[in-house]
Amino acid sequence: MKALFIPALAAAAVFVSSCSKNDSGSSSGTSHMNVYMTDDPALYSSVKVDVQDVQVHVNGDTSEGSWQSVHVLKAGVYDLLDLSNGKDTLLASADVPAGKITQMRLVLGSNNSVTANGAEHTLITPSAQQSGLKLNIDQTLNAGVSYSLWLDFDAGKSIVKSGSDYILKPVIRAYTKAETGAVKGYVLPITADASVYVMASATDTVATAMPDPQTGYFQVNGLAAGSYTLVIHSNIGLGDLTVNNVAVATGDVTDAGTIKFQ
């Protein structure tokens, strides 16, 4: 199987320790790392990515041998749309050398696909995506400390349609729960076929969600502390609803309540 090195288009991530031992600040020995995968919903029936490995670049060494694998618990195909509205999966977990971590990369196999309008299509990966551009992290891991990182695919933005082809251009946010908050709620009726947009300003959409089609529930993780506006758009023409001044605090999940179309 041919492996593809996929660049993650995101800002630099910062790790936060979830537990620590006595040797705070030490860069000798190992740190434990958990890598989780989650997703922003998209208007497809499925978006499947073939994850074969997760690797970190250790100690600033530029050689290929400096990449350390973070053991993928189950290599193979993951449907990103199973990981939306607050759901995630533990993708990789391993001890890695403590010290300077500069980058992370995903290694994908060739079995990537999208289902749209009832038909499954192969996701094409352009050759430029194999150039080795990675997700920059630039963080020092202390020995004896456990770190957790979430990789949040934006499935909608990661797929570009060109003619009859579907092209995979991954857009990924990286975040830790200790540095961010979340917002949740319900949109009713479920027949409104709504999309939820989290806006930092009138022109800045920071995240999106599609409520669960059975319950109307939505949850958006990885939000920096601050005040947001929720814009709920009905895809069947019922208009837009706006919820202003939704405060998000670090480490908390803000409940936006039940938002109803009349």
mmCIF file of C-alpha atoms in Angstrom:
data_model
loop_
_atom_site.group_PDB
_atom_site.id
_atom_site.type_symbol
_atom_site.label_atom_id
_atom_site.label_comp_id
_atom_site.label_asym_id
_atom_site.label_seq_id
_atom_site.Cartn_x
_atom_site.Cartn_y
_atom_site.Cartn_z
ATOM 1 C CA MET A 1 0.000 0.000 0.000
ATOM 2 C CA LYS A 2 1.385 3.398 -0.917
ATOM 3 C CA ALA A 3 1.583 5.788 2.039
ATOM 4 C CA LEU A 4 0.832 9.471 1.601
ATOM 5 C CA PHE A 5 2.265 12.173 3.852
ATOM 6 C CA ILE A 6 -0.604 14.619 4.270
ATOM 7 C CA PRO A 7 -0.042 18.235 5.349
ATOM 8 C CA ALA A 8 -2.362 19.531 8.052
ATOM 9 C CA LEU A 9 -3.411 23.121 7.343
ATOM 10 C CA ALA A 10 -3.736 24.565 10.829
ATOM 11 C CA ALA A 11 -2.186 26.920 13.328
ATOM 12 C CA ALA A 12 0.517 25.648 15.645
ATOM 13 C CA ALA A 13 -0.833 23.540 18.466
ATOM 14 C CA VAL A 14 0.215 23.828 22.102
ATOM 15 C CA PHE A 15 0.156 20.818 24.390
ATOM 16 C CA VAL A 16 -1.095 20.955 27.981
ATOM 17 C CA SER A 17 -0.196 18.273 30.495
ATOM 18 C CA SER A 18 -2.988 16.126 31.893
ATOM 19 C CA CYS A 19 -0.861 14.553 34.612
ATOM 20 C CA SER A 20 2.691 15.029 35.853
ATOM 21 C CA LYS A 21 5.366 13.460 38.000
ATOM 22 C CA ASN A 22 8.266 14.847 39.968
ATOM 23 C CA ASP A 23 10.689 15.708 37.166
ATOM 24 C CA SER A 24 8.935 18.854 35.932
ATOM 25 C CA GLY A 25 10.904 20.531 33.179
ATOM 26 C CA SER A 26 13.064 17.496 32.458
ATOM 27 C CA SER A 27 13.776 16.689 28.814
ATOM 28 C CA SER A 28 15.410 13.282 29.386
ATOM 29 C CA GLY A 29 13.337 10.107 29.413
ATOM 30 C CA THR A 30 9.901 9.832 27.837
ATOM 31 C CA SER A 31 6.540 11.564 27.766
ATOM 32 C CA HIS A 32 3.226 9.851 27.074
ATOM 33 C CA MET A 33 1.122 11.205 24.223
ATOM 34 C CA ASN A 34 -2.513 10.504 23.333
ATOM 35 C CA VAL A 35 -3.770 11.708 19.948
ATOM 36 C CA TYR A 36 -7.525 11.925 19.388
ATOM 37 C CA MET A 37 -9.382 12.513 16.128
ATOM 38 C CA THR A 38 -12.678 14.357 15.785
ATOM 39 C CA ASP A 39 -14.529 16.129 12.967
ATOM 40 C CA ASP A 40 -16.640 19.091 11.916
ATOM 41 C CA PRO A 41 -19.702 17.747 10.048
ATOM 42 C CA ALA A 42 -20.082 18.031 6.276
ATOM 43 C CA LEU A 43 -22.829 17.627 3.697
ATOM 44 C CA TYR A 44 -21.778 14.125 2.666
ATOM 45 C CA SER A 45 -23.015 10.669 3.620
ATOM 46 C CA SER A 46 -19.504 9.551 4.562
ATOM 47 C CA VAL A 47 -15.936 10.857 4.478
ATOM 48 C CA LYS A 48 -13.467 8.007 4.994
ATOM 49 C CA VAL A 49 -9.739 8.441 5.588
ATOM 50 C CA ASP A 50 -7.242 5.596 5.728
ATOM 51 C CA VAL A 51 -4.974 6.383 8.708
ATOM 52 C CA GLN A 52 -1.823 4.271 8.794
ATOM 53 C CA ASP A 53 0.415 6.191 11.195
ATOM 54 C CA VAL A 54 0.794 9.328 13.309
ATOM 55 C CA GLN A 55 4.317 10.681 13.685
ATOM 56 C CA VAL A 56 5.988 13.480 15.626
ATOM 57 C CA HIS A 57 9.235 15.200 14.796
ATOM 58 C CA VAL A 58 11.494 15.103 17.850
ATOM 59 C CA ASN A 59 14.326 17.312 19.118
ATOM 60 C CA GLY A 60 14.487 19.580 16.071
ATOM 61 C CA ASP A 61 16.464 17.056 14.000
ATOM 62 C CA THR A 62 15.795 17.629 10.291
ATOM 63 C CA SER A 63 16.640 14.065 9.212
ATOM 64 C CA GLU A 64 13.952 11.588 8.173
ATOM 65 C CA GLY A 65 15.053 9.292 10.991
ATOM 66 C CA SER A 66 14.023 11.863 13.582
ATOM 67 C CA TRP A 67 10.318 11.097 13.048
ATOM 68 C CA GLN A 68 8.893 9.108 15.968
ATOM 69 C CA SER A 69 5.744 7.030 15.456
ATOM 70 C CA VAL A 70 2.913 7.510 17.952
ATOM 71 C CA HIS A 71 1.431 4.027 17.856
ATOM 72 C CA VAL A 72 -1.893 3.987 15.979
ATOM 73 C CA LEU A 73 -4.218 1.766 17.988
ATOM 74 C CA LYS A 74 -6.132 0.606 14.917
ATOM 75 C CA ALA A 75 -4.698 1.430 11.518
ATOM 76 C CA GLY A 76 -7.280 1.573 8.754
ATOM 77 C CA VAL A 77 -10.331 3.471 7.529
ATOM 78 C CA TYR A 78 -12.142 5.959 9.763
ATOM 79 C CA ASP A 79 -15.416 7.628 8.770
ATOM 80 C CA LEU A 80 -14.997 11.216 9.908
ATOM 81 C CA LEU A 81 -18.750 11.745 10.019
ATOM 82 C CA ASP A 82 -18.959 9.232 12.881
ATOM 83 C CA LEU A 83 -16.812 11.646 14.921
ATOM 84 C CA SER A 84 -18.886 14.842 14.879
ATOM 85 C CA ASN A 85 -20.867 16.787 17.501
ATOM 86 C CA GLY A 86 -18.455 16.233 20.360
ATOM 87 C CA LYS A 87 -17.522 12.632 19.536
ATOM 88 C CA ASP A 88 -13.909 11.609 19.132
ATOM 89 C CA THR A 89 -11.758 8.500 18.981
ATOM 90 C CA LEU A 90 -8.378 7.735 20.510
ATOM 91 C CA LEU A 91 -6.303 7.409 17.374
ATOM 92 C CA ALA A 92 -2.798 6.903 18.726
ATOM 93 C CA SER A 93 -1.081 6.455 22.087
ATOM 94 C CA ALA A 94 2.574 5.881 22.925
ATOM 95 C CA ASP A 95 5.590 7.010 24.903
ATOM 96 C CA VAL A 96 7.757 9.387 22.888
ATOM 97 C CA PRO A 97 11.148 10.894 23.705
ATOM 98 C CA ALA A 98 10.846 13.923 25.941
ATOM 99 C CA GLY A 99 12.188 17.175 24.578
ATOM 100 C CA LYS A 100 11.457 19.467 21.675
ATOM 101 C CA ILE A 101 8.610 18.394 19.374
ATOM 102 C CA THR A 102 8.483 20.530 16.229
ATOM 103 C CA GLN A 103 5.936 18.892 13.909
ATOM 104 C CA MET A 104 3.337 16.187 13.539
ATOM 105 C CA ARG A 105 2.181 14.402 10.401
ATOM 106 C CA LEU A 106 -0.438 11.881 9.435
ATOM 107 C CA VAL A 107 0.468 9.001 7.170
ATOM 108 C CA LEU A 108 -2.543 7.987 5.084
ATOM 109 C CA GLY A 109 -3.013 4.904 2.972
ATOM 110 C CA SER A 110 -4.740 4.920 -0.407
ATOM 111 C CA ASN A 111 -8.237 3.827 0.692
ATOM 112 C CA ASN A 112 -9.796 7.291 1.080
ATOM 113 C CA SER A 113 -13.327 7.978 -0.183
ATOM 114 C CA VAL A 114 -16.373 10.209 0.018
ATOM 115 C CA THR A 115 -20.017 9.300 -0.485
ATOM 116 C CA ALA A 116 -22.088 12.031 -2.116
ATOM 117 C CA ASN A 117 -25.567 11.798 -3.637
ATOM 118 C CA GLY A 118 -25.656 8.076 -2.943
ATOM 119 C CA ALA A 119 -22.422 7.272 -4.799
ATOM 120 C CA GLU A 120 -18.981 6.539 -3.362
ATOM 121 C CA HIS A 121 -16.020 8.340 -4.935
ATOM 122 C CA THR A 122 -12.290 7.905 -4.445
ATOM 123 C CA LEU A 123 -10.675 10.902 -2.751
ATOM 124 C CA ILE A 124 -7.787 12.022 -4.941
ATOM 125 C CA THR A 125 -4.645 13.260 -3.196
ATOM 126 C CA PRO A 126 -2.625 15.699 -5.348
ATOM 127 C CA SER A 127 1.102 15.052 -5.635
ATOM 128 C CA ALA A 128 1.777 18.407 -3.951
ATOM 129 C CA GLN A 129 0.127 17.018 -0.818
ATOM 130 C CA GLN A 130 2.960 14.469 -0.572
ATOM 131 C CA SER A 131 5.726 17.077 -0.264
ATOM 132 C CA GLY A 132 6.229 16.722 3.488
ATOM 133 C CA LEU A 133 4.563 19.915 4.738
ATOM 134 C CA LYS A 134 3.370 19.164 8.235
ATOM 135 C CA LEU A 135 1.419 20.479 11.206
ATOM 136 C CA ASN A 136 3.774 22.725 13.194
ATOM 137 C CA ILE A 137 3.706 22.158 16.956
ATOM 138 C CA ASP A 138 6.936 23.590 18.453
ATOM 139 C CA GLN A 139 6.455 22.388 22.029
ATOM 140 C CA THR A 140 8.735 20.985 24.700
ATOM 141 C CA LEU A 141 7.490 17.747 26.280
ATOM 142 C CA ASN A 142 8.630 17.157 29.854
ATOM 143 C CA ALA A 143 9.642 13.677 30.949
ATOM 144 C CA GLY A 144 7.028 11.845 33.017
ATOM 145 C CA VAL A 145 4.170 14.034 31.794
ATOM 146 C CA SER A 146 1.167 12.832 29.774
ATOM 147 C CA TYR A 147 -0.112 15.032 26.930
ATOM 148 C CA SER A 148 -3.342 14.857 24.908
ATOM 149 C CA LEU A 149 -3.875 16.393 21.484
ATOM 150 C CA TRP A 150 -7.043 16.556 19.394
ATOM 151 C CA LEU A 151 -6.911 16.640 15.577
ATOM 152 C CA ASP A 152 -10.143 18.159 14.293
ATOM 153 C CA PHE A 153 -10.753 17.518 10.591
ATOM 154 C CA ASP A 154 -12.984 19.988 8.812
ATOM 155 C CA ALA A 155 -14.498 17.450 6.417
ATOM 156 C CA GLY A 156 -16.406 20.068 4.443
ATOM 157 C CA LYS A 157 -13.364 22.260 3.777
ATOM 158 C CA SER A 158 -11.070 19.258 3.266
ATOM 159 C CA ILE A 159 -12.855 18.086 0.123
ATOM 160 C CA VAL A 160 -12.712 20.060 -3.116
ATOM 161 C CA LYS A 161 -14.860 19.012 -6.085
ATOM 162 C CA SER A 162 -13.301 19.514 -9.503
ATOM 163 C CA GLY A 163 -15.526 18.311 -12.318
ATOM 164 C CA SER A 164 -16.365 14.726 -11.447
ATOM 165 C CA ASP A 165 -13.343 14.374 -9.123
ATOM 166 C CA TYR A 166 -13.250 14.780 -5.353
ATOM 167 C CA ILE A 167 -9.878 15.992 -4.081
ATOM 168 C CA LEU A 168 -8.620 15.580 -0.508
ATOM 169 C CA LYS A 169 -6.926 18.740 0.801
ATOM 170 C CA PRO A 170 -6.979 18.230 4.578
ATOM 171 C CA VAL A 171 -7.851 21.182 6.802
ATOM 172 C CA ILE A 172 -7.176 20.285 10.423
ATOM 173 C CA ARG A 173 -7.355 22.209 13.687
ATOM 174 C CA ALA A 174 -5.233 20.987 16.585
ATOM 175 C CA TYR A 175 -6.283 21.769 20.145
ATOM 176 C CA THR A 176 -6.231 20.619 23.733
ATOM 177 C CA LYS A 177 -9.301 20.607 25.966
ATOM 178 C CA ALA A 178 -7.325 22.229 28.760
ATOM 179 C CA GLU A 179 -6.825 25.324 26.618
ATOM 180 C CA THR A 180 -10.259 25.528 25.069
ATOM 181 C CA GLY A 181 -13.967 25.353 25.780
ATOM 182 C CA ALA A 182 -17.038 24.135 23.935
ATOM 183 C CA VAL A 183 -20.652 25.009 23.202
ATOM 184 C CA LYS A 184 -23.576 22.627 22.929
ATOM 185 C CA GLY A 185 -27.323 22.766 22.407
ATOM 186 C CA TYR A 186 -30.305 21.516 20.431
ATOM 187 C CA VAL A 187 -31.883 22.829 17.235
ATOM 188 C CA LEU A 188 -35.560 21.995 16.709
ATOM 189 C CA PRO A 189 -37.505 20.888 14.852
ATOM 190 C CA ILE A 190 -35.106 18.388 13.320
ATOM 191 C CA THR A 191 -37.000 18.803 10.021
ATOM 192 C CA ALA A 192 -35.476 22.310 9.785
ATOM 193 C CA ASP A 193 -32.335 20.614 8.414
ATOM 194 C CA ALA A 194 -30.141 23.174 10.135
ATOM 195 C CA SER A 195 -26.452 24.069 10.098
ATOM 196 C CA VAL A 196 -24.842 25.850 13.066
ATOM 197 C CA TYR A 197 -22.134 28.450 12.499
ATOM 198 C CA VAL A 198 -19.970 29.670 15.405
ATOM 199 C CA MET A 199 -18.961 33.248 14.627
ATOM 200 C CA ALA A 200 -16.227 35.266 16.352
ATOM 201 C CA SER A 201 -17.322 38.272 14.296
ATOM 202 C CA ALA A 202 -19.646 39.047 11.406
ATOM 203 C CA THR A 203 -17.010 37.820 8.949
ATOM 204 C CA ASP A 204 -15.154 35.175 10.986
ATOM 205 C CA THR A 205 -16.674 31.687 11.148
ATOM 206 C CA VAL A 206 -14.464 29.657 13.482
ATOM 207 C CA ALA A 207 -16.383 26.359 13.440
ATOM 208 C CA THR A 208 -19.535 24.703 12.125
ATOM 209 C CA ALA A 209 -21.825 21.898 13.244
ATOM 210 C CA MET A 210 -24.719 19.925 11.813
ATOM 211 C CA PRO A 211 -27.191 18.859 14.529
ATOM 212 C CA ASP A 212 -27.874 15.164 14.939
ATOM 213 C CA PRO A 213 -30.713 14.255 12.528
ATOM 214 C CA GLN A 214 -32.485 12.203 15.196
ATOM 215 C CA THR A 215 -32.240 14.505 18.234
ATOM 216 C CA GLY A 216 -31.153 17.942 17.024
ATOM 217 C CA TYR A 217 -28.138 17.887 19.365
ATOM 218 C CA PHE A 218 -24.919 19.664 18.440
ATOM 219 C CA GLN A 219 -21.600 20.295 20.155
ATOM 220 C CA VAL A 220 -18.576 22.260 19.002
ATOM 221 C CA ASN A 221 -15.257 21.695 20.782
ATOM 222 C CA GLY A 222 -11.917 23.468 20.596
ATOM 223 C CA LEU A 223 -13.141 27.061 21.032
ATOM 224 C CA ALA A 224 -10.888 29.671 22.580
ATOM 225 C CA ALA A 225 -12.348 31.486 25.583
ATOM 226 C CA GLY A 226 -14.446 34.440 24.461
ATOM 227 C CA SER A 227 -17.851 35.572 23.272
ATOM 228 C CA TYR A 228 -19.404 34.084 20.147
ATOM 229 C CA THR A 229 -22.496 34.415 17.998
ATOM 230 C CA LEU A 230 -24.345 31.305 16.855
ATOM 231 C CA VAL A 231 -26.024 31.565 13.457
ATOM 232 C CA ILE A 232 -28.420 28.699 12.773
ATOM 233 C CA HIS A 233 -29.292 28.361 9.107
ATOM 234 C CA SER A 234 -32.160 26.236 7.835
ATOM 235 C CA ASN A 235 -31.264 24.394 4.640
ATOM 236 C CA ILE A 236 -34.949 24.080 3.672
ATOM 237 C CA GLY A 237 -35.648 27.803 3.593
ATOM 238 C CA LEU A 238 -36.874 28.607 7.123
ATOM 239 C CA GLY A 239 -34.350 31.412 7.395
ATOM 240 C CA ASP A 240 -31.658 32.081 9.998
ATOM 241 C CA LEU A 241 -31.727 32.286 13.784
ATOM 242 C CA THR A 242 -29.076 34.175 15.760
ATOM 243 C CA VAL A 243 -27.961 33.646 19.352
ATOM 244 C CA ASN A 244 -25.696 36.470 20.528
ATOM 245 C CA ASN A 245 -23.172 36.710 23.349
ATOM 246 C CA VAL A 246 -22.503 33.005 23.851
ATOM 247 C CA ALA A 247 -19.703 33.017 26.420
ATOM 248 C CA VAL A 248 -17.157 30.194 26.254
ATOM 249 C CA ALA A 249 -14.739 29.611 29.137
ATOM 250 C CA THR A 250 -11.625 27.449 29.172
ATOM 251 C CA GLY A 251 -12.418 23.918 30.306
ATOM 252 C CA ASP A 252 -16.211 24.460 30.276
ATOM 253 C CA VAL A 253 -19.024 23.399 27.947
ATOM 254 C CA THR A 254 -21.492 26.257 27.470
ATOM 255 C CA ASP A 255 -25.109 25.136 27.080
ATOM 256 C CA ALA A 256 -26.859 27.249 24.455
ATOM 257 C CA GLY A 257 -30.149 25.526 25.280
ATOM 258 C CA THR A 258 -32.820 24.602 22.745
ATOM 259 C CA ILE A 259 -32.998 26.822 19.675
ATOM 260 C CA LYS A 260 -36.314 26.574 17.852
ATOM 261 C CA PHE A 261 -37.543 27.517 14.416
ATOM 262 C CA GLN A 262 -41.167 28.609 14.588
#
